[in-house]
Every structure is written in structure tokens, then in C-alpha cells.
XYZ file of C-alpha atoms in Angstrom:
607
model
C 28.701 -3.804 -3.616
C 26.676 -6.509 -5.357
C 28.485 -7.560 -8.507
C 26.943 -8.730 -11.782
C 26.733 -12.477 -12.169
C 25.934 -12.169 -15.874
C 29.507 -11.397 -16.833
C 30.876 -14.230 -14.703
C 29.106 -17.049 -16.467
C 29.764 -18.594 -19.829
C 27.790 -17.220 -22.753
C 24.304 -18.625 -22.902
C 23.367 -17.342 -26.332
C 23.280 -14.549 -28.879
C 20.143 -13.222 -30.559
C 20.068 -11.175 -33.750
C 17.311 -8.735 -34.648
C 17.096 -7.630 -38.273
C 16.485 -8.874 -41.802
C 17.771 -12.374 -42.242
C 17.073 -14.126 -45.543
C 20.396 -14.709 -47.318
C 20.768 -12.687 -50.518
C 17.466 -10.865 -49.807
C 19.328 -7.594 -49.327
C 22.735 -6.460 -48.127
C 21.865 -6.283 -44.433
C 19.967 -9.590 -44.476
C 23.001 -11.197 -46.089
C 25.300 -9.666 -43.473
C 23.100 -10.897 -40.621
C 22.906 -14.363 -42.122
C 26.637 -14.673 -42.722
C 27.601 -13.293 -39.303
C 25.107 -15.505 -37.454
C 26.336 -18.591 -39.282
C 29.974 -17.663 -38.638
C 29.319 -17.128 -34.924
C 27.626 -20.514 -34.659
C 30.687 -22.121 -36.264
C 33.108 -20.259 -33.980
C 31.091 -21.162 -30.890
C 30.655 -24.759 -32.122
C 27.036 -24.615 -31.029
C 24.124 -24.013 -33.389
C 21.664 -23.541 -30.524
C 23.473 -20.548 -29.032
C 22.754 -18.266 -31.995
C 19.137 -17.405 -32.825
C 17.388 -14.742 -34.893
C 14.319 -12.557 -34.504
C 13.517 -11.674 -38.116
C 11.566 -8.767 -39.616
C 8.691 -9.431 -42.006
C 7.989 -6.604 -44.457
C 5.103 -8.380 -46.180
C 1.939 -9.959 -44.732
C 2.744 -13.519 -45.798
C 6.213 -13.366 -44.256
C 9.047 -15.570 -45.523
C 10.155 -19.173 -45.297
C 12.960 -18.788 -42.811
C 15.622 -21.320 -41.814
C 15.508 -23.059 -38.449
C 17.656 -20.407 -36.765
C 14.755 -17.907 -36.853
C 12.829 -18.363 -33.592
C 10.633 -15.252 -33.665
C 9.100 -13.174 -36.472
C 8.078 -9.520 -36.202
C 5.642 -7.807 -38.539
C 7.331 -4.602 -39.580
C 4.422 -2.242 -38.905
C 2.833 -3.925 -35.858
C 4.142 -2.162 -32.768
C 2.912 -4.909 -30.436
C 5.253 -7.390 -32.143
C 8.276 -5.395 -30.968
C 7.137 -5.637 -27.334
C 6.428 -9.340 -27.726
C 9.864 -9.896 -29.276
C 11.477 -8.184 -26.281
C 9.505 -10.380 -23.881
C 10.447 -13.469 -25.891
C 14.148 -12.640 -25.538
C 13.846 -11.484 -21.921
C 12.549 -14.909 -20.905
C 14.886 -16.914 -23.145
C 18.398 -18.266 -22.554
C 19.809 -15.377 -24.596
C 22.177 -13.096 -22.698
C 23.089 -10.582 -25.439
C 21.302 -9.103 -28.467
C 23.000 -8.050 -31.694
C 20.775 -5.455 -33.360
C 21.326 -4.828 -37.073
C 20.283 -1.227 -37.579
C 19.304 0.537 -40.747
C 16.438 3.008 -40.856
C 14.567 1.093 -43.551
C 14.407 -2.246 -41.722
C 12.028 -1.369 -38.918
C 8.513 0.056 -39.128
C 7.388 3.492 -37.984
C 8.737 6.915 -38.904
C 12.339 6.291 -40.056
C 12.307 2.912 -38.314
C 11.298 4.291 -34.919
C 9.440 1.076 -33.974
C 12.755 -0.451 -32.932
C 12.779 1.922 -29.949
C 9.745 0.107 -28.532
C 11.738 -3.115 -28.681
C 14.751 -1.582 -26.933
C 12.673 0.107 -24.229
C 11.143 -3.270 -23.335
C 14.348 -5.318 -23.533
C 16.401 -6.118 -20.425
C 19.324 -7.798 -22.152
C 22.600 -6.061 -23.091
C 22.687 -4.873 -26.701
C 25.378 -4.377 -29.330
C 24.167 -2.424 -32.368
C 25.779 -2.830 -35.782
C 25.245 0.463 -37.633
C 24.760 -0.201 -41.343
C 23.924 3.459 -42.020
C 25.610 6.425 -40.337
C 24.787 9.790 -41.917
C 27.045 12.811 -41.780
C 24.093 15.223 -41.820
C 21.057 13.301 -40.524
C 17.585 14.765 -40.309
C 16.552 15.615 -36.731
C 14.340 12.520 -36.454
C 17.162 10.263 -37.697
C 19.560 11.817 -35.211
C 17.189 11.346 -32.256
C 16.392 7.744 -33.161
C 20.052 6.718 -33.307
C 20.850 8.655 -30.123
C 18.135 6.804 -28.210
C 19.326 3.517 -29.696
C 22.774 4.351 -28.322
C 21.261 5.135 -24.893
C 19.760 1.618 -24.755
C 22.928 -0.089 -26.031
C 26.281 -1.043 -24.581
C 28.194 -0.657 -27.872
C 27.695 0.657 -31.402
C 29.668 -1.256 -34.035
C 30.738 0.560 -37.195
C 32.378 -0.852 -40.313
C 34.072 2.340 -41.480
C 36.554 4.498 -39.563
C 34.841 7.623 -40.858
C 31.739 6.702 -38.832
C 33.541 7.483 -35.535
C 33.650 11.164 -36.409
C 30.071 11.239 -37.659
C 28.690 9.620 -34.501
C 30.647 12.022 -32.307
C 29.949 15.250 -34.177
C 26.472 14.675 -35.641
C 24.929 12.453 -32.948
C 26.893 13.479 -29.827
C 27.740 9.844 -29.039
C 30.919 9.223 -27.045
C 33.781 7.527 -28.875
C 34.103 5.141 -25.913
C 30.777 3.637 -26.883
C 31.850 2.896 -30.466
C 33.763 -0.152 -31.716
C 35.175 -0.818 -35.175
C 34.757 -4.265 -36.714
C 35.127 -4.532 -40.499
C 32.522 -6.040 -42.798
C 33.179 -9.754 -43.183
C 34.266 -11.470 -46.377
C 34.062 -15.079 -47.479
C 37.251 -17.014 -47.903
C 37.953 -17.862 -51.541
C 41.192 -19.006 -53.156
C 43.059 -16.499 -55.316
C 42.589 -18.030 -58.742
C 42.557 -17.003 -62.385
C 39.049 -15.834 -63.467
C 39.177 -18.211 -66.446
C 38.574 -21.103 -64.040
C 34.855 -20.261 -63.702
C 34.093 -18.567 -67.034
C 32.979 -21.643 -68.944
C 30.207 -22.201 -66.375
C 28.566 -18.927 -67.453
C 29.340 -19.201 -71.159
C 31.883 -16.364 -71.150
C 35.093 -18.333 -71.650
C 37.737 -16.359 -73.503
C 36.058 -13.043 -72.610
C 36.814 -10.239 -70.155
C 34.041 -10.038 -67.572
C 32.838 -6.937 -65.754
C 30.422 -7.484 -62.870
C 28.004 -5.472 -60.738
C 25.868 -7.349 -58.225
C 23.328 -6.415 -55.591
C 19.700 -5.401 -55.357
C 18.800 -3.192 -58.293
C 17.644 0.379 -57.675
C 18.208 3.791 -59.235
C 21.040 4.753 -56.877
C 23.234 1.974 -58.315
C 24.141 4.155 -61.318
C 24.207 1.187 -63.698
C 22.996 3.397 -66.567
C 26.358 5.200 -66.474
C 28.221 1.902 -66.706
C 26.096 0.976 -69.726
C 26.963 4.322 -71.340
C 30.648 3.519 -70.739
C 30.443 0.152 -72.506
C 30.682 1.267 -76.180
C 34.138 2.772 -75.582
C 35.232 -0.344 -73.683
C 33.916 -2.754 -76.310
C 35.537 -0.738 -79.079
C 38.985 -1.517 -77.574
C 38.093 -4.899 -76.068
C 35.273 -6.376 -78.157
C 35.261 -9.676 -76.242
C 33.992 -8.022 -73.045
C 30.837 -8.984 -71.176
C 29.111 -6.923 -68.494
C 26.998 -8.958 -66.034
C 24.342 -7.224 -63.916
C 23.535 -9.734 -61.196
C 20.666 -9.393 -58.735
C 16.924 -8.926 -58.395
C 15.277 -5.529 -58.146
C 14.986 -4.316 -54.545
C 11.614 -5.478 -53.103
C 10.733 -1.918 -52.007
C 11.381 -0.679 -55.558
C 9.232 -3.461 -57.003
C 6.346 -2.403 -54.751
C 6.628 1.220 -55.867
C 7.413 0.993 -59.586
C 7.774 -2.648 -60.547
C 10.663 -3.392 -62.924
C 10.690 0.039 -64.581
C 14.377 0.683 -63.846
C 15.561 -2.680 -65.185
C 13.416 -2.287 -68.307
C 14.938 1.163 -68.868
C 18.437 -0.322 -68.665
C 17.608 -3.177 -71.012
C 16.076 -0.771 -73.526
C 19.224 1.344 -73.501
C 21.375 -1.753 -74.090
C 19.295 -2.547 -77.199
C 19.549 1.040 -78.434
C 23.346 0.814 -78.181
C 23.361 -2.566 -79.948
C 25.117 -4.339 -77.079
C 22.751 -7.253 -76.457
C 25.643 -9.667 -76.994
C 27.800 -7.886 -74.423
C 25.403 -7.412 -71.490
C 23.760 -10.126 -69.363
C 21.015 -9.319 -66.871
C 20.502 -12.035 -64.291
C 17.486 -10.814 -62.243
C 17.535 -13.367 -59.424
C 18.779 -13.906 -55.915
C 21.723 -16.281 -55.897
C 23.001 -18.449 -53.079
C 26.475 -17.931 -51.674
C 28.261 -20.636 -53.670
C 26.862 -19.334 -56.944
C 27.672 -15.727 -56.004
C 31.285 -16.658 -55.299
C 31.462 -18.370 -58.707
C 30.155 -15.225 -60.448
C 32.785 -13.208 -58.585
C 35.422 -15.777 -59.430
C 34.592 -15.493 -63.146
C 34.845 -11.688 -63.218
C 37.949 -9.665 -64.028
C 36.788 -6.282 -62.763
C 34.082 -5.455 -60.241
C 32.292 -2.137 -60.843
C 30.228 -0.116 -58.351
C 29.117 3.064 -60.158
C 26.920 4.084 -57.211
C 25.379 7.559 -57.085
C 24.754 7.669 -53.306
C 28.119 8.810 -51.992
C 26.980 8.640 -48.347
C 26.989 4.836 -48.361
C 29.184 3.997 -45.409
C 29.016 0.207 -45.842
C 28.876 -1.992 -48.929
C 28.716 -5.738 -48.508
C 29.017 -6.228 -52.263
C 32.303 -4.310 -52.335
C 33.675 -6.260 -49.357
C 32.766 -9.618 -50.888
C 34.272 -8.686 -54.264
C 37.569 -7.587 -52.728
C 37.635 -10.713 -50.568
C 37.732 -12.811 -53.743
C 40.602 -10.725 -55.140
C 38.816 -8.543 -57.668
C 40.130 -5.337 -59.183
C 37.545 -2.650 -58.453
C 36.487 0.531 -60.227
C 34.092 2.571 -58.109
C 32.616 5.964 -57.407
C 33.865 7.607 -54.177
C 31.176 6.594 -51.710
C 32.488 6.428 -48.154
C 33.141 2.692 -47.892
C 34.857 2.597 -51.285
C 37.153 5.490 -50.387
C 38.340 3.617 -47.309
C 38.674 0.114 -48.786
C 40.180 1.122 -52.135
C 42.934 3.331 -50.737
C 46.622 2.414 -51.113
C 46.176 1.145 -54.660
C 43.548 -1.486 -53.853
C 41.162 -0.066 -56.459
C 40.355 2.916 -58.666
C 37.995 5.802 -57.837
C 36.070 7.683 -60.564
C 33.626 10.620 -60.268
C 29.929 9.729 -59.946
C 27.906 9.804 -63.183
C 31.039 10.038 -65.354
C 30.810 7.265 -67.962
C 33.924 8.533 -69.759
C 35.998 8.071 -66.602
C 34.553 4.586 -66.159
C 35.491 3.524 -69.685
C 38.953 5.122 -69.453
C 39.902 3.402 -66.154
C 38.446 0.020 -67.109
C 40.238 0.110 -70.452
C 43.431 1.007 -68.618
C 43.155 -2.125 -66.479
C 42.230 -4.381 -69.403
C 45.204 -2.988 -71.346
C 47.688 -3.728 -68.562
C 47.511 -7.259 -67.141
C 50.384 -6.548 -64.715
C 48.541 -3.563 -63.216
C 45.288 -5.557 -63.071
C 46.946 -8.521 -61.330
C 48.800 -6.308 -58.833
C 45.554 -4.553 -57.863
C 43.794 -7.885 -57.420
C 46.560 -9.154 -55.105
C 46.518 -5.994 -52.966
C 42.746 -6.251 -52.524
C 42.916 -9.969 -51.722
C 45.768 -9.587 -49.222
C 44.026 -6.709 -47.440
C 40.830 -8.731 -46.998
C 42.438 -11.824 -45.508
C 42.084 -10.165 -42.102
C 38.336 -9.713 -42.669
C 37.249 -13.268 -43.464
C 34.107 -14.128 -41.557
C 35.812 -16.435 -39.052
C 38.066 -13.573 -37.891
C 35.261 -11.017 -37.897
C 33.044 -13.395 -35.912
C 35.814 -13.771 -33.327
C 35.990 -9.984 -32.984
C 32.249 -9.936 -32.311
C 32.632 -12.724 -29.738
C 35.367 -10.724 -27.992
C 33.130 -7.641 -27.995
C 30.144 -9.603 -26.655
C 32.293 -11.032 -23.861
C 33.487 -7.532 -22.945
C 29.863 -6.358 -22.798
C 28.880 -9.340 -20.651
C 31.645 -8.577 -18.173
C 30.219 -5.116 -17.566
C 26.517 -5.837 -17.960
C 24.304 -5.311 -14.902
C 22.266 -8.154 -13.470
C 18.880 -8.227 -15.195
C 15.708 -9.866 -13.955
C 13.156 -10.920 -16.608
C 10.067 -8.738 -16.412
C 7.239 -8.868 -18.916
C 6.938 -5.616 -20.841
C 3.147 -5.454 -20.643
C 2.829 -4.626 -16.895
C 6.075 -2.669 -16.712
C 4.732 0.494 -15.042
C 6.005 2.654 -12.178
C 5.142 0.912 -8.912
C 2.561 2.809 -6.917
C -0.495 2.045 -4.846
C -2.712 2.619 -7.868
C -1.082 0.205 -10.310
C 0.157 -2.698 -8.218
C -1.409 -5.883 -9.624
C -3.975 -7.665 -7.491
C -2.463 -10.582 -5.615
C -3.604 -13.955 -6.943
C -2.950 -17.570 -5.994
C -3.654 -18.958 -9.476
C -0.108 -20.088 -10.150
C 0.449 -21.695 -6.731
C -2.889 -23.496 -6.966
C -2.036 -24.745 -10.469
C 1.296 -26.151 -9.256
C -0.062 -27.815 -6.101
C -1.988 -31.067 -5.811
C -3.240 -32.800 -2.673
C 0.340 -33.779 -1.712
C 2.129 -30.472 -2.182
C 3.662 -28.072 -4.707
C 5.469 -29.549 -7.710
C 9.255 -29.305 -7.537
C 9.522 -28.112 -11.140
C 7.299 -26.711 -13.857
C 7.497 -26.129 -17.580
C 6.374 -22.519 -17.826
C 2.992 -22.684 -16.005
C 2.502 -26.461 -16.224
C 3.668 -28.603 -13.258
C 6.229 -31.323 -13.978
C 5.100 -34.059 -11.631
C 8.035 -36.291 -12.589
C 10.174 -34.080 -10.336
C 8.029 -34.874 -7.287
C 7.750 -32.639 -4.193
C 10.453 -31.012 -2.065
C 10.664 -29.660 1.469
C 12.160 -26.303 0.478
C 9.385 -25.580 -2.064
C 6.775 -26.549 0.510
C 8.417 -24.078 2.929
C 8.271 -21.197 0.466
C 4.685 -22.029 -0.550
C 3.577 -22.240 3.075
C 4.967 -18.792 3.895
C 3.473 -17.275 0.712
C 0.005 -18.748 1.322
C 0.119 -17.622 4.975
C 1.041 -14.069 3.951
C -1.769 -14.070 1.379
C -4.278 -15.261 3.984
C -3.243 -12.567 6.449
C -3.830 -9.895 3.787
C -6.808 -11.208 1.812
C -8.223 -14.156 3.749
C -9.938 -16.902 1.781
C -10.229 -20.668 2.006
C -7.824 -21.416 -0.869
C -4.830 -19.935 0.977
C -5.730 -21.928 4.117
C -5.941 -25.102 2.021
C -2.485 -24.459 0.530
C -0.953 -23.960 3.982
C -2.591 -27.137 5.282
C -1.331 -29.169 2.304
C 2.217 -27.921 2.865
C 2.259 -28.606 6.581
C 0.990 -32.153 5.956
C 3.919 -32.620 3.545
C 6.206 -31.328 6.324
C 4.830 -34.021 8.658
C 5.601 -36.674 6.053
C 9.166 -35.532 5.371
C 10.150 -34.847 9.012
C 10.253 -38.006 11.136
C 12.244 -38.230 14.362
C 14.049 -34.920 13.854
C 17.709 -35.838 13.596
C 19.450 -34.934 10.370
C 19.125 -38.448 8.939
C 15.413 -38.446 9.631
C 14.515 -35.413 7.480
C 13.894 -36.326 3.842
C 14.667 -33.863 1.045
C 11.651 -34.727 -1.103
C 8.983 -37.209 -2.190
C 8.855 -38.683 -5.671
C 5.507 -38.709 -7.465
C 4.733 -42.162 -6.020
C 5.078 -40.573 -2.541
C 8.314 -42.334 -1.627
C 10.915 -40.413 0.364
C 14.036 -39.434 -1.567
C 17.368 -38.205 -0.199
C 18.439 -36.576 3.062
C 17.600 -32.918 3.493
C 20.487 -30.497 2.984
C 21.435 -27.829 5.512
C 19.854 -25.127 3.328
C 16.597 -27.083 3.092
C 16.469 -27.596 6.868
C 17.165 -23.884 7.370
C 14.244 -23.000 5.068
C 11.976 -25.443 6.947
C 12.861 -23.812 10.316
C 12.179 -20.389 8.769
C 8.753 -21.454 7.446
C 7.677 -23.198 10.660
C 8.783 -20.221 12.788
C 6.734 -17.939 10.536
C 3.692 -20.231 10.906
C 4.041 -20.198 14.692
C 3.986 -16.369 14.628
C 1.639 -15.590 11.717
C -0.165 -18.802 10.751
C -3.886 -19.631 11.082
C -4.683 -20.470 14.690
C -5.564 -24.126 14.002
C -2.118 -24.704 12.419
C 0.045 -22.963 15.038
C 0.194 -25.974 17.374
C 1.175 -28.361 14.570
C 3.792 -25.891 13.317
C 5.245 -25.538 16.847
C 5.528 -29.322 17.253
C 7.260 -29.665 13.874
C 9.549 -26.726 14.702
C 10.861 -28.518 17.807
C 10.972 -31.824 15.935
C 13.274 -30.509 13.203
C 15.399 -28.286 15.477
C 17.983 -31.006 16.360
C 18.816 -31.246 12.641
C 19.784 -27.565 12.659
C 23.527 -28.085 13.098
C 24.453 -25.478 10.514
C 27.751 -24.915 8.757
C 26.322 -23.131 5.721
C 25.870 -19.360 6.171
C 22.770 -19.421 3.981
C 21.162 -22.144 6.085
C 22.039 -20.249 9.264
C 20.406 -17.079 7.932
C 17.115 -18.899 7.360
C 17.349 -20.550 10.793
C 17.913 -17.147 12.466
C 14.754 -15.765 10.854
C 12.729 -18.829 11.890
C 13.994 -18.695 15.482
C 13.348 -14.941 15.687
C 9.735 -15.421 14.596
C 9.272 -18.194 17.161
C 10.715 -15.946 19.914
C 8.247 -13.189 19.052
C 5.482 -15.606 20.063
C 7.360 -17.217 22.976
C 9.845 -14.623 24.155
C 11.018 -16.652 27.144
C 12.043 -19.730 25.102
C 15.689 -19.687 26.203
C 16.609 -22.860 24.303
C 15.464 -21.222 21.073
C 17.380 -18.064 21.950
C 20.553 -20.116 22.437
C 19.849 -21.887 19.134
C 19.539 -18.543 17.382
C 22.806 -17.349 18.938
C 24.618 -20.393 17.548
C 23.187 -19.755 14.085
C 24.190 -16.090 14.290
C 27.757 -17.161 15.056
C 27.769 -19.414 11.972
C 26.162 -16.702 9.883
C 28.755 -14.103 10.817
C 31.865 -16.232 10.527
C 34.643 -15.312 8.100
C 35.392 -11.868 6.707
C 33.196 -8.933 7.557
C 31.831 -8.587 4.025
C 31.252 -12.273 3.272
C 27.753 -11.554 1.951
C 29.264 -9.565 -0.968
C 30.036 -12.909 -2.575
C 26.619 -14.430 -1.871
C 25.978 -16.604 -4.924
C 22.209 -17.072 -4.916
C 19.304 -14.846 -5.848
C 18.165 -14.498 -2.215
C 21.217 -12.423 -1.182
C 19.045 -9.856 0.740
C 18.447 -12.690 3.221
C 21.980 -12.152 4.582
C 21.357 -8.489 5.353
C 17.909 -9.128 6.824
C 19.193 -11.928 9.067
C 21.970 -9.692 10.462
C 19.475 -6.990 11.393
C 17.079 -9.482 12.968
C 19.821 -11.209 14.967
C 21.106 -7.851 16.183
């Protein structure tokens, strides 16, 4: 059994796909805060990158962590993003899923990304519906098929994913929504900054839209102000960008008009802007009670609620799913949706009883100490490591030609890349993408592989270019091989054509393999030269390495197909077969390089 090497190595990097701008919306804020927390936990900024969604043509001014941008409605961008990650140093992808983030019908464009990706995936589910529409159900089910784990932030989601989506519980992990650490302090500490010193402050924050139910909180204010006239209600946050595109600021204007009608201009502050984290935490710090009068009761995650509780706020909320879970055990108060009388009654009850208010704040704060971002990030790291341990080996393949292999769609063989990397001395040792890095010079093992490849190409397609490549490589062989003993075979040439290093066993094994192949399959005018070099390098073939012996067996076998009576070569091959087969019977199970099929092939050939 060939085991995955991906899980055995240290993490190379984590990529996020989703909205990213901090304070742009709840999911973008979550992605931003989690990515930053992971980078801190890993102590390496470069190991956490983001592929960010653009929902407007001009895009956004992203921070340095964003390495790739996708246009929401351009399907080709999803394939390109997958290719970008497939060929990067990233070894796991954290997908932030909500139907409204991605383009296509109910966000179906994300499936194109997942179908083209060959990295393990953990999906954080920001929306899980109890009764999804058929298209929503099928999208999330296929997402699950392409993923190793689905992460939920509400225990209720386990049941929904099992019953409504037929997703196994084994594939689901619970990690709570993160919160920012903040000291438990008296709200008066921050109130003077916002001009509300000496007042009781109620706060709702988040992107404004009609499901927030803020009109019901405004209707509750007259009864609250009647008992507690020095009360201020702050509505913090810009209108949701999607709402602005559809109706502008109509909802906010409606709310402001109602405030004027009720004569409460002195008691209500609208702050229609995005705020950075430090300022948000100060707004939360200045508030006495956090209110979420939301009308959408199927909201399974609320970042605003998590952040408010993390700063030790008493909460009055409607019973949407996340609130019901977080506010249990006396950590907050639940009121019916759309019931402004219940809102005013419960808020007045808290403002009347400082002991009750303080006790609720402490319960909320204590509960959320286990969900600060550093601890949540560590839970994600543990999950990612678990996924890596079980992830299959993946080989980067560009999405564009990824078609079933058949005689009709195999790509035409070309030498373009080999020709680009080879000058009149030989193939470059290294390249940066498709550009040769001549500083690395030329090596014997690369010349061996290039010589075999060009010879195979010539035997199939002919052509002068393949002959020229083979000739260049064999000339490099002549330069690197001198008198044949192990000290006389150089590993490489630098770019000034000076010999560097003594060839390793593996390199000598590859050279014997390539020369044996040339003796059997090479162009007729090169066979004699290849045979001379084969005998010249043979004394250096005193193998200890199993890998080197495997290559030497293949080279000797090819030579014997041309000269079957060469008994010295047969004895040489026997010695290499003994080296190759030493140790336990299944030694090739632990073969550590990408050419592990060589071990199996060499055993068959030797037999």
C-alpha cells in the first residue's frame, strides 16, 4: 500500500476562499479574523493566504494577504483560482460557504472551483437551512462530496445536515464562532468617547437590511425612555451593499423618519459606516445592552452576537437559532420576533435591576472565554492537521486539459519545454516556472532524464530537434564522466562550465539507465558513443542505495537486450538486483521519492 506523504509533512500553508474585507459583512469579518488568528498561531504570515471574491467590477483594495481575486459571476475565474492553488505551496483550503457569496444560481459557481481543485478542503458553513430548496440542498451536498470536513458553529446544524442534506455526522465538526478578547470593564469607561457619558446605551450593529427588525426596537423605545429618559440607542453599521444596489438607503431613511415622528432624535444615533475592529470593540465596551431584534429566525450563525457576548454584554434577542443556543442558561433574554412591547419590557427589567444586568454580563463573558480567536484558531489548526493526516497524495494538474484520457484527447507531444530549458551545454538544473535558472548550472541526472525523453520522442515522432537534444546531453555526459571510477564522475557543471562535486550513487544509477537505453533505442550514430560511456561509468556502479540499484538494473537490462551474451553486464545486473532486493520483502512500501514505480518495474525486469 502506498501511503500519503501529504499528511507526513509539516503544514505548508492554508488558503481561504470567501469574502475577506474586514467589517464588509459578517462572513468577510469572520474570514479576516480567522485568517489573522491562524497566522498568529502559526507564527508565519506567509502560510495563510486568501482568494477573495469580488462582487463589483472595480473590485476592492485588499490587504497583502489576498493573493488571488475572483470575479463573482465569471466562471473561468473559479477554474483559474483552483489552478492557482493547485500549483501553490498551499496544502489545505478553508472554504467559507454562504449561498450569497459565490456567483451562479444560489452560489453554484463554487462547484466549478471544487471540481477543479486537488487540495483537501474544510468548509465552514455559515448558513445551514432546516428546509432548503432542492437546488440549495444539492449544492451543499456536492460541496460535502468534494470536502473532507464541514465545520458548523451551532450544534443544531448537525441534525439539519443529517436529516435535510443526508450528510454523515462523521463528516461534520463543531467549532464555535470566534470572539475577540476584551477585558470585562464597566461600560462607563468608553462612554465619554461617544458623547453618551452618564447615559444607558443600547446597541445594534451589523450591515443594515430589512431582516434586522430595527423598526421594532425603535417602536419599543418610547416605553424605555419613559422609565429611563437618559437612554441612547445606537444603530451602528452601513447598509448591506446588496441592499444598496437594489433600493439604496430606503430602509435607513424609513427608520430615521420614524425616529423623528416619535420625537426621539436625541435618543437615537445612526452611524452608517464600517468601523475597524478597535473602534467596534469600543462601541461594544460603551454599551450596556446589546439588542438583536432579527426577524429571520433561521439564522444559524451571528458574528455580531458572538462578538457582543465576548465583550460581556447583556443581550436581548429574538429566538433565531444561534441566539437560542448562545443565550441559554441565563446568558441572555429571548423575546418573540416583531414584539416591541416584549423588547421594552425586558430591557426595562434589566435597566431597573443592576444586579441582574451585571450577573447576565458575567455569565456571557465567562462562557465566551473558551471562544476567543486564539483558541478557535487552534481548533481549526487541529482539524486541518487531522485532514492532512488522511488526505490522499495529490499531483498538480491544470484544470483546463483535465479530460478523460483516451486516444482522441491525448495532447500532442511537444519538445517546447525541453528546448526552452536546454542550451548548447545541456538542460538547466532548475527553472522558475518555464524560465531556466542558469545560476544552478547543469547536472548529470537531468541530462540522463532529458536524453531518454528526447530519444523516446524521436522514436515516436522523428525530427531533428529531438536528435539535437540527445546529442547535447551525451556530450555533457562525456564532459562529466572521465576515467570512470567513482571519484572521476562529476555531479554537475556550473554555468562557467567548471565541474562541481562527485556524482552520488543515485546520479550514477540514472546515468547507467540512460546510457543503456541509448544503446538499445538511441539513434544509430549515438549508439557507439553511448556504449563506450556505459562501460566507462560502470566501475563507479558500486551501489548501496536501492534506488540507484533499480536504475542500474534497468540500464543493464536494456544493454543486454542489444548484447545478450555480455556476461560481465549480466553479473553486474545480478549484483544490483541483490542490492535492490535487500532488507524486508516490502521495502518499496516506504519508498520516499516520486519515482516509486521504478522499484516495481526493476523487480519485474530483473526477474
